[in-house]
PDB file of C-alpha atoms in Angstrom:
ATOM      1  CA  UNK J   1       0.000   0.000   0.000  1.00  0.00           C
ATOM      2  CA  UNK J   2       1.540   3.562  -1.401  1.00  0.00           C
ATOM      3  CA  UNK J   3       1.643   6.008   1.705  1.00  0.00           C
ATOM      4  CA  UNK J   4      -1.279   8.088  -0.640  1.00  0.00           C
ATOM      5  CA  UNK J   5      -3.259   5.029   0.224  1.00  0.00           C
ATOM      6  CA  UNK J   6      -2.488   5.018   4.043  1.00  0.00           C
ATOM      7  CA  UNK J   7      -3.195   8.524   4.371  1.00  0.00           C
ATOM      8  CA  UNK J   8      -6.660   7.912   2.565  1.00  0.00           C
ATOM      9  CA  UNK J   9      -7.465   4.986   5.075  1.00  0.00           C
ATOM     10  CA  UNK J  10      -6.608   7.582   8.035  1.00  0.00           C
ATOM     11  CA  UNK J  11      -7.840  10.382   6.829  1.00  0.00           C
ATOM     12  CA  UNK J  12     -11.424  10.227   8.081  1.00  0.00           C
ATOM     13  CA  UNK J  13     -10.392   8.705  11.301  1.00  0.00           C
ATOM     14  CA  UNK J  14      -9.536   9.864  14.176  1.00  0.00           C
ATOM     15  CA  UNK J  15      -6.160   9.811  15.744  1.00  0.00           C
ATOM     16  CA  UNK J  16      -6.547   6.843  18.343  1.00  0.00           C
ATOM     17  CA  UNK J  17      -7.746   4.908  14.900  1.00  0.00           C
ATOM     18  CA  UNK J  18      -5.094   6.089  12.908  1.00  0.00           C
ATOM     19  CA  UNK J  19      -2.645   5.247  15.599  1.00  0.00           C
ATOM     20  CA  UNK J  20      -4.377   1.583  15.836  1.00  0.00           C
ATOM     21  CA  UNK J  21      -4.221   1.168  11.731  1.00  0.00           C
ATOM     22  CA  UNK J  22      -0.489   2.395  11.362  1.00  0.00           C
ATOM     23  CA  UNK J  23       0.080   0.113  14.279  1.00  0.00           C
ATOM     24  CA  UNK J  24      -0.983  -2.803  12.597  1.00  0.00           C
ATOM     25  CA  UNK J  25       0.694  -2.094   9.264  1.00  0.00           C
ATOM     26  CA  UNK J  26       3.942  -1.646  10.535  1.00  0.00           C
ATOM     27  CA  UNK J  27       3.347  -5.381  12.612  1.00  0.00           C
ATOM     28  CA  UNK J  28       2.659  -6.830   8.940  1.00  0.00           C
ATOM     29  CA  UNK J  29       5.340  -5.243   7.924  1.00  0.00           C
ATOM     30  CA  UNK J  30       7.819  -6.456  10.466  1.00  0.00           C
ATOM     31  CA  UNK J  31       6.578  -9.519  10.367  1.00  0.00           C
ATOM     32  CA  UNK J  32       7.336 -10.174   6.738  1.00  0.00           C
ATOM     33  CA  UNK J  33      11.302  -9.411   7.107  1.00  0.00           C
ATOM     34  CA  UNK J  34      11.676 -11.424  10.198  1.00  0.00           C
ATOM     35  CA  UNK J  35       9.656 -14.238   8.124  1.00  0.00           C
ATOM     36  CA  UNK J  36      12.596 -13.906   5.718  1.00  0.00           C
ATOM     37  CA  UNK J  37      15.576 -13.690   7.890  1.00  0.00           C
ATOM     38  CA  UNK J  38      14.553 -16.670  10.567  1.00  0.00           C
ATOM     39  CA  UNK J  39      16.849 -19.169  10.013  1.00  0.00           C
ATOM     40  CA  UNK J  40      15.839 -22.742  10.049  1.00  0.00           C
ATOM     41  CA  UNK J  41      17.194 -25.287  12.837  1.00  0.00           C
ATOM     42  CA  UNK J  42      17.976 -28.365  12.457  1.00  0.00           C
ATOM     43  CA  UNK J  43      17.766 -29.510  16.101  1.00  0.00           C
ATOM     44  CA  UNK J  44      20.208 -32.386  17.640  1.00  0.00           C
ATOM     45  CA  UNK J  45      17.786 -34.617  17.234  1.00  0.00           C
ATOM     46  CA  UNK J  46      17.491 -34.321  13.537  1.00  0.00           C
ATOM     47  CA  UNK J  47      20.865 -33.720  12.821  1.00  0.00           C
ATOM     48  CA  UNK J  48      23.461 -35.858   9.802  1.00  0.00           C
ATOM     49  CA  UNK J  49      24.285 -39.071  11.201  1.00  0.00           C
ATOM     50  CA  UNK J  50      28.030 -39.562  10.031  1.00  0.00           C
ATOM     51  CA  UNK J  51      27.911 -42.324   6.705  1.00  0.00           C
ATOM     52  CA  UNK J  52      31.425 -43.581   7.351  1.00  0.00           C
ATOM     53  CA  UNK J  53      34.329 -43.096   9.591  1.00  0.00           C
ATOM     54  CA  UNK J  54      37.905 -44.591  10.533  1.00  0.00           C
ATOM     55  CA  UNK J  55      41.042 -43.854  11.634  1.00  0.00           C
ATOM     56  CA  UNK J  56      43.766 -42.783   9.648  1.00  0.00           C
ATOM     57  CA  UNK J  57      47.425 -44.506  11.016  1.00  0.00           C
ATOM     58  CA  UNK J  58      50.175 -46.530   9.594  1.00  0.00           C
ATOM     59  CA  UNK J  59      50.474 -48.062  13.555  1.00  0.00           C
ATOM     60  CA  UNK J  60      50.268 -52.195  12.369  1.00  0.00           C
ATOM     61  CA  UNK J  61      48.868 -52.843  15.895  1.00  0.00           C
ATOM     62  CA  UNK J  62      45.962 -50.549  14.861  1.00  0.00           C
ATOM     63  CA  UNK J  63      45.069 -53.739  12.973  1.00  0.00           C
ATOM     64  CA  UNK J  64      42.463 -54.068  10.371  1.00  0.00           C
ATOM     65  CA  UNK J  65      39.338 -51.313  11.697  1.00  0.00           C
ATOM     66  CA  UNK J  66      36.894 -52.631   8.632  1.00  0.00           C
ATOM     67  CA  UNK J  67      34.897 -55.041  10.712  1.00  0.00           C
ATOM     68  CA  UNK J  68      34.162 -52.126  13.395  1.00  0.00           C
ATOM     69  CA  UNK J  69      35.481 -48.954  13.093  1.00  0.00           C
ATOM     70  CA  UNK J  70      37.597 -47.081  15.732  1.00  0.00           C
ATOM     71  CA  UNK J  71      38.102 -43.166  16.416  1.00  0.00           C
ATOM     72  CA  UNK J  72      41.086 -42.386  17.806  1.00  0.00           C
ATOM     73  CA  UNK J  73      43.594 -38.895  17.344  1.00  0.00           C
ATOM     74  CA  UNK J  74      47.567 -38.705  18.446  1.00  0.00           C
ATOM     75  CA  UNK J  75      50.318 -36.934  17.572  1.00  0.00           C
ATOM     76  CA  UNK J  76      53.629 -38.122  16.919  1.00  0.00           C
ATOM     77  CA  UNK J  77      55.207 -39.149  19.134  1.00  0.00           C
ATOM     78  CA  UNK J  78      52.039 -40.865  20.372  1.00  0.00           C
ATOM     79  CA  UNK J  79      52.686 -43.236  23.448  1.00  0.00           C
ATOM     80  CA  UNK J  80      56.187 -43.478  22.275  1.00  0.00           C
ATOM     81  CA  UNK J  81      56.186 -44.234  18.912  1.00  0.00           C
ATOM     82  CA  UNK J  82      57.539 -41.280  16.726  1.00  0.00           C
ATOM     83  CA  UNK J  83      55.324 -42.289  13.940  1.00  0.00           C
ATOM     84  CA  UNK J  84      52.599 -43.003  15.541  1.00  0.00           C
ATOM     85  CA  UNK J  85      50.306 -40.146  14.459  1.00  0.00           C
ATOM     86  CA  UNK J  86      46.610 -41.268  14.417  1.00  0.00           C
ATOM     87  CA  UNK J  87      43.768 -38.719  13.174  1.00  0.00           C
ATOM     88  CA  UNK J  88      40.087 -39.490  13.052  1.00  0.00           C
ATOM     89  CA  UNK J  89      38.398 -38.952   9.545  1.00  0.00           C
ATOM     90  CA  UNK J  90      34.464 -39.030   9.799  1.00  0.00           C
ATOM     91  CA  UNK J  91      32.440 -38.547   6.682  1.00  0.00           C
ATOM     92  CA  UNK J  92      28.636 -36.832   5.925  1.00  0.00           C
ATOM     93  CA  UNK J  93      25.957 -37.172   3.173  1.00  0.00           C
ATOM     94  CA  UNK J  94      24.192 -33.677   3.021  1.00  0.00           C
ATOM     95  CA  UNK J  95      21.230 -33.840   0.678  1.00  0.00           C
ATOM     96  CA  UNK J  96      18.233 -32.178   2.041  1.00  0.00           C
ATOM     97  CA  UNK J  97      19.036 -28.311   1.945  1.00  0.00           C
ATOM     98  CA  UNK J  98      17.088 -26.305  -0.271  1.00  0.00           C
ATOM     99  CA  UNK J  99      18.184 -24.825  -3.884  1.00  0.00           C
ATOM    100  CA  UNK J 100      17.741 -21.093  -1.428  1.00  0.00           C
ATOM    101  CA  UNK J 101      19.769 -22.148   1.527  1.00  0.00           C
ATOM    102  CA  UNK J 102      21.810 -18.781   2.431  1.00  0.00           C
ATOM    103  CA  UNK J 103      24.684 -18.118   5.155  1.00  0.00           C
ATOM    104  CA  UNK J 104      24.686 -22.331   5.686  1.00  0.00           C
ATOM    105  CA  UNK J 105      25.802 -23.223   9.430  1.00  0.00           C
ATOM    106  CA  UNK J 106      27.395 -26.417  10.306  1.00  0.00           C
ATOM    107  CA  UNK J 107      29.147 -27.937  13.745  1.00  0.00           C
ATOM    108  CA  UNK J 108      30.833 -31.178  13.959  1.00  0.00           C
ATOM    109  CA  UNK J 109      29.709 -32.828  17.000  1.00  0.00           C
ATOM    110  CA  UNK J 110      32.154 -35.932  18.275  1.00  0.00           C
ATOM    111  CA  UNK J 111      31.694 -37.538  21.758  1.00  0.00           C
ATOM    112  CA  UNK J 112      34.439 -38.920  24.340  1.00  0.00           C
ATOM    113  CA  UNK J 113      34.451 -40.993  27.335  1.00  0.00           C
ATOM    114  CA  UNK J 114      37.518 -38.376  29.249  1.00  0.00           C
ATOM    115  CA  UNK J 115      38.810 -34.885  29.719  1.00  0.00           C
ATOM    116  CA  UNK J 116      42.090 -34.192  27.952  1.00  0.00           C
ATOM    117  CA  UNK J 117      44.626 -31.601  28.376  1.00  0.00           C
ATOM    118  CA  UNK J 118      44.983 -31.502  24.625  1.00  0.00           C
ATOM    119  CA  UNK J 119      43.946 -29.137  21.158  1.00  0.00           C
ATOM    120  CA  UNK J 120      41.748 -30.769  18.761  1.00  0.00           C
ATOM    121  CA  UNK J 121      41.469 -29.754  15.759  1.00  0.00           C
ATOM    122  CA  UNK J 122      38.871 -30.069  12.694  1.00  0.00           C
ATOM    123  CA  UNK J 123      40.010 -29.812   9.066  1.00  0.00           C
ATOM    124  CA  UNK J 124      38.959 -30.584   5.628  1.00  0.00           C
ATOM    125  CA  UNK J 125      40.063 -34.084   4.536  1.00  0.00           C
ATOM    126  CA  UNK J 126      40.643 -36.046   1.606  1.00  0.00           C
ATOM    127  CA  UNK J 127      41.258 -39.349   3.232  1.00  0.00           C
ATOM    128  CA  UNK J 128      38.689 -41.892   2.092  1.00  0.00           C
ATOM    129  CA  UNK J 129      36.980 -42.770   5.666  1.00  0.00           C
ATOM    130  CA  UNK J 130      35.303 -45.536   4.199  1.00  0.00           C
ATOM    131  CA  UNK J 131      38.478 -47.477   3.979  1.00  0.00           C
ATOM    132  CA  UNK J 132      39.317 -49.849   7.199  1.00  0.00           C
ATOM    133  CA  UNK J 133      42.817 -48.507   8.256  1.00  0.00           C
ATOM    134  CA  UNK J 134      43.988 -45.266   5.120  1.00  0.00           C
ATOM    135  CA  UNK J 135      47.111 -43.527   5.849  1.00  0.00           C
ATOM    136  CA  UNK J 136      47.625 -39.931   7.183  1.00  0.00           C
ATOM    137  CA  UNK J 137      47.611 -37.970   4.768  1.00  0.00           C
ATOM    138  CA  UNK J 138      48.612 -33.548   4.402  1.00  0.00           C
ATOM    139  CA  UNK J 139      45.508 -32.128   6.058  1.00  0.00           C
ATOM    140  CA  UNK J 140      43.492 -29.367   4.074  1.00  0.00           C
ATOM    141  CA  UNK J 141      42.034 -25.848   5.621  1.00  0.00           C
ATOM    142  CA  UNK J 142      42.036 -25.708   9.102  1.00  0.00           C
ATOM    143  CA  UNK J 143      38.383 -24.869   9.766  1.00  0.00           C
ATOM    144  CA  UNK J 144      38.062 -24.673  13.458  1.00  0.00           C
ATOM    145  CA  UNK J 145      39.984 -26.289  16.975  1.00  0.00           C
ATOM    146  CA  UNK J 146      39.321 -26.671  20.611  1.00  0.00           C
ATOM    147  CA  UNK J 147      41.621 -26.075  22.861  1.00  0.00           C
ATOM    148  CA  UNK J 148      40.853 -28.404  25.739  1.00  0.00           C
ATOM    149  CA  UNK J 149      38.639 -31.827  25.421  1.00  0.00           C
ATOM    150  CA  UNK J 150      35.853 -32.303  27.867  1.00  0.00           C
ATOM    151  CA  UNK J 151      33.942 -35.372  28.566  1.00  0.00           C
ATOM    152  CA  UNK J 152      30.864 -35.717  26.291  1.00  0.00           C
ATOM    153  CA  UNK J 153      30.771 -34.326  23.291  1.00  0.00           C
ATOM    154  CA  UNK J 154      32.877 -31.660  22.003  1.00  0.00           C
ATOM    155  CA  UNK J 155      31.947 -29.245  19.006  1.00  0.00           C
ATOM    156  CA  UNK J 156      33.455 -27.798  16.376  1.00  0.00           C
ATOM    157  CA  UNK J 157      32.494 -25.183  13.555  1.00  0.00           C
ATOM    158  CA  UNK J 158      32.678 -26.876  10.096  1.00  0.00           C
ATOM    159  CA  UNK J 159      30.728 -24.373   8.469  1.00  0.00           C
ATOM    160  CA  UNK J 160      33.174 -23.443   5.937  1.00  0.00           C
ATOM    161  CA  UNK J 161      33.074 -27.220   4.451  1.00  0.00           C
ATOM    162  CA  UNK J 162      29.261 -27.015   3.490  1.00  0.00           C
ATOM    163  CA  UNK J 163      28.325 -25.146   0.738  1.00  0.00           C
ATOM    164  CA  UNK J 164      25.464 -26.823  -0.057  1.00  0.00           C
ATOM    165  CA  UNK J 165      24.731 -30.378  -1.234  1.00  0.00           C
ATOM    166  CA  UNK J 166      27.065 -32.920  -1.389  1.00  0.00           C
ATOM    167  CA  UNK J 167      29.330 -35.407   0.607  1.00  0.00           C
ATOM    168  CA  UNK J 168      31.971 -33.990   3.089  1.00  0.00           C
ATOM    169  CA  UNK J 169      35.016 -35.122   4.987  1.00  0.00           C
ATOM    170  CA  UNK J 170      36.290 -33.517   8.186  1.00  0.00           C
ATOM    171  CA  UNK J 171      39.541 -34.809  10.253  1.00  0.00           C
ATOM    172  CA  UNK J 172      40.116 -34.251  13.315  1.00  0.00           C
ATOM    173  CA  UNK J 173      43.870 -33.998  14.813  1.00  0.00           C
ATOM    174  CA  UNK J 174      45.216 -33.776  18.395  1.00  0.00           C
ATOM    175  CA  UNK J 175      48.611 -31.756  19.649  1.00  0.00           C
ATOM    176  CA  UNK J 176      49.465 -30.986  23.063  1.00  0.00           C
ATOM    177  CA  UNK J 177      48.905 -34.535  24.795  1.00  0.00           C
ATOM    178  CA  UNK J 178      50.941 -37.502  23.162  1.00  0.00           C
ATOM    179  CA  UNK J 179      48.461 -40.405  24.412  1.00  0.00           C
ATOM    180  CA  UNK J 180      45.487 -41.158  22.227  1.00  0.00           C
ATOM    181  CA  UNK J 181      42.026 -39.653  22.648  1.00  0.00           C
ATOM    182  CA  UNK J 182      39.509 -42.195  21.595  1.00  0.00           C
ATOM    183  CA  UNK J 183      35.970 -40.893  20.220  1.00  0.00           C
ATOM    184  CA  UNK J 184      32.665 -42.515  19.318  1.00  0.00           C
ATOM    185  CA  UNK J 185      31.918 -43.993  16.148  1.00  0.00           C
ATOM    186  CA  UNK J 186      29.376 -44.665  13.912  1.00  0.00           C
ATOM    187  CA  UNK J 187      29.253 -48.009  15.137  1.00  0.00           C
ATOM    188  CA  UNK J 188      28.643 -47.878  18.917  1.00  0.00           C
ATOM    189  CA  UNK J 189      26.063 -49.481  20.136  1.00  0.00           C
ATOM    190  CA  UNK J 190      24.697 -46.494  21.703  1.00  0.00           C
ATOM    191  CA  UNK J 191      23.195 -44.311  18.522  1.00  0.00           C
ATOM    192  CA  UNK J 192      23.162 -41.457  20.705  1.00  0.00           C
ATOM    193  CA  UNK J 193      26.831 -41.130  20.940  1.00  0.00           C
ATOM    194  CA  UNK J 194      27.641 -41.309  16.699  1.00  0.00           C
ATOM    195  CA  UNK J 195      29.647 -38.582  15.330  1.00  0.00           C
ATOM    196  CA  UNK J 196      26.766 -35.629  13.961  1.00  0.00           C
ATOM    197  CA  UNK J 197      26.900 -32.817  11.595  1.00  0.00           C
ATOM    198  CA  UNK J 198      24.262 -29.974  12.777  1.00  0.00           C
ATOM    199  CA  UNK J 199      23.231 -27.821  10.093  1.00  0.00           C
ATOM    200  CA  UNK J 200      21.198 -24.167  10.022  1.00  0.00           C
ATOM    201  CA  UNK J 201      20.494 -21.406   7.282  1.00  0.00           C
ATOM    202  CA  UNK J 202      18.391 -18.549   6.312  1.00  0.00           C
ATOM    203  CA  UNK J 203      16.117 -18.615   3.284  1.00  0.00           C
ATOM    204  CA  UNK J 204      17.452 -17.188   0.448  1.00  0.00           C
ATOM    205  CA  UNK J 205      16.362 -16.120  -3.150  1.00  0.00           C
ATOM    206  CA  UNK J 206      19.196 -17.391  -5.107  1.00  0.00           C
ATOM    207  CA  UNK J 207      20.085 -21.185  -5.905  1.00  0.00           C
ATOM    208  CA  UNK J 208      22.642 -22.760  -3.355  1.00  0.00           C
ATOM    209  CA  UNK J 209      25.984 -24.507  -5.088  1.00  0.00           C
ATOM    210  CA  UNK J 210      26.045 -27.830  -4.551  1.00  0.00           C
ATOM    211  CA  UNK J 211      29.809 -29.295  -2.757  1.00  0.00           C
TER     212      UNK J 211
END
């Protein structure tokens, strides 16, 4: 509505009824642009599941991890061994945001069993975490770190890895303490405890690029 129209539709009235129809415009209006800026949740609950993990070492003892994956991070030296770096690769499936998914929030969710006096750190990966035991490879962009572990699950901002659609990879490597950290996998028996990506965004008008 034009302001000419407004001031038509007030004109005859008085000014507690002018005050009450200008009050209620401006509510519609308001309501319209936070409408378009309220971002969309995906609660805990409904977050990605993780569609593979492993670890990444060249430790033989590490054995074959195929059967039933393991999580586990360690610098070198871990427990001794100078080449005994072990970082945990966990990889998602995102398929359900929207061609007009804007400003796309994501955080990496991992649980443990202990407090550690050690820096975690996520990063974009390359390492195939479907495979039962892959080798460390150069880690990509550092996208965010902790700088203590805590009992339960820890969190991490991924958000530059999700662009849209599309599978992603994060790792996650330890410095500071050099005795492993072990995390829960996809596989444990309790669901509640597998690694979980935790997405968000605002509605858009464009088309989001797919990964």
């Amino acid at each position: 509505m034009t302001r000419r129209g407004v001031h038509r539709l007030t004109r005859y009235t008085g000014s507690r009824r002018r005050a009450a129809i200008l009050g209620v415009l401006s509510v519609g209006v308001v309501a319209g642009l936070v409408a378009t800026m309220m971002p969309l949740l995906a609660d805990d609950d409904a977050a990605l599941v993780a569609v593979a993990d492993t670890t990444a070492t060249t430790v033989p003892q590490d054995g074959d991890n195929g059967a039933k994956t393991t999580l586990a991070t360690c610098p070198a030296p871990c427990d001794g061994n100078p080449r005994g770096t072990r970082d945990a690769v966990i990889r998602f499936a995102v398929t359900d945001l929207p061609a007009t998914a804007v400003n796309i929030r994501a955080t990496l969710r991992v649980h443990t069993w202990r407090d550690a006096a050690a820096a975690v750190t996520a990063y974009a990966s390359t390492v195939d975490a479907g495979e039962s035991r892959p080798a460390p490879v150069e880690l990509g962009d550092v996208l965010d770190s902790v700088s203590t572990v805590t009992r339960g699950f820890n969190e991490w901002d991924v958000s530059g890895l999700v662009r849209g659609n599309g599978t992603v990879t994060v790792a996650l490597a330890q410095s500071g303490l050099d005795t492993r950290i072990y995390w829960a996998s996809r596989e444990n028996r309790d669901p509640g405890l597998h690694p979980r990506l935790v997405l968000s965004y605002d509605v858009g008008t464009g088309a989001s690029p797919t990964v």
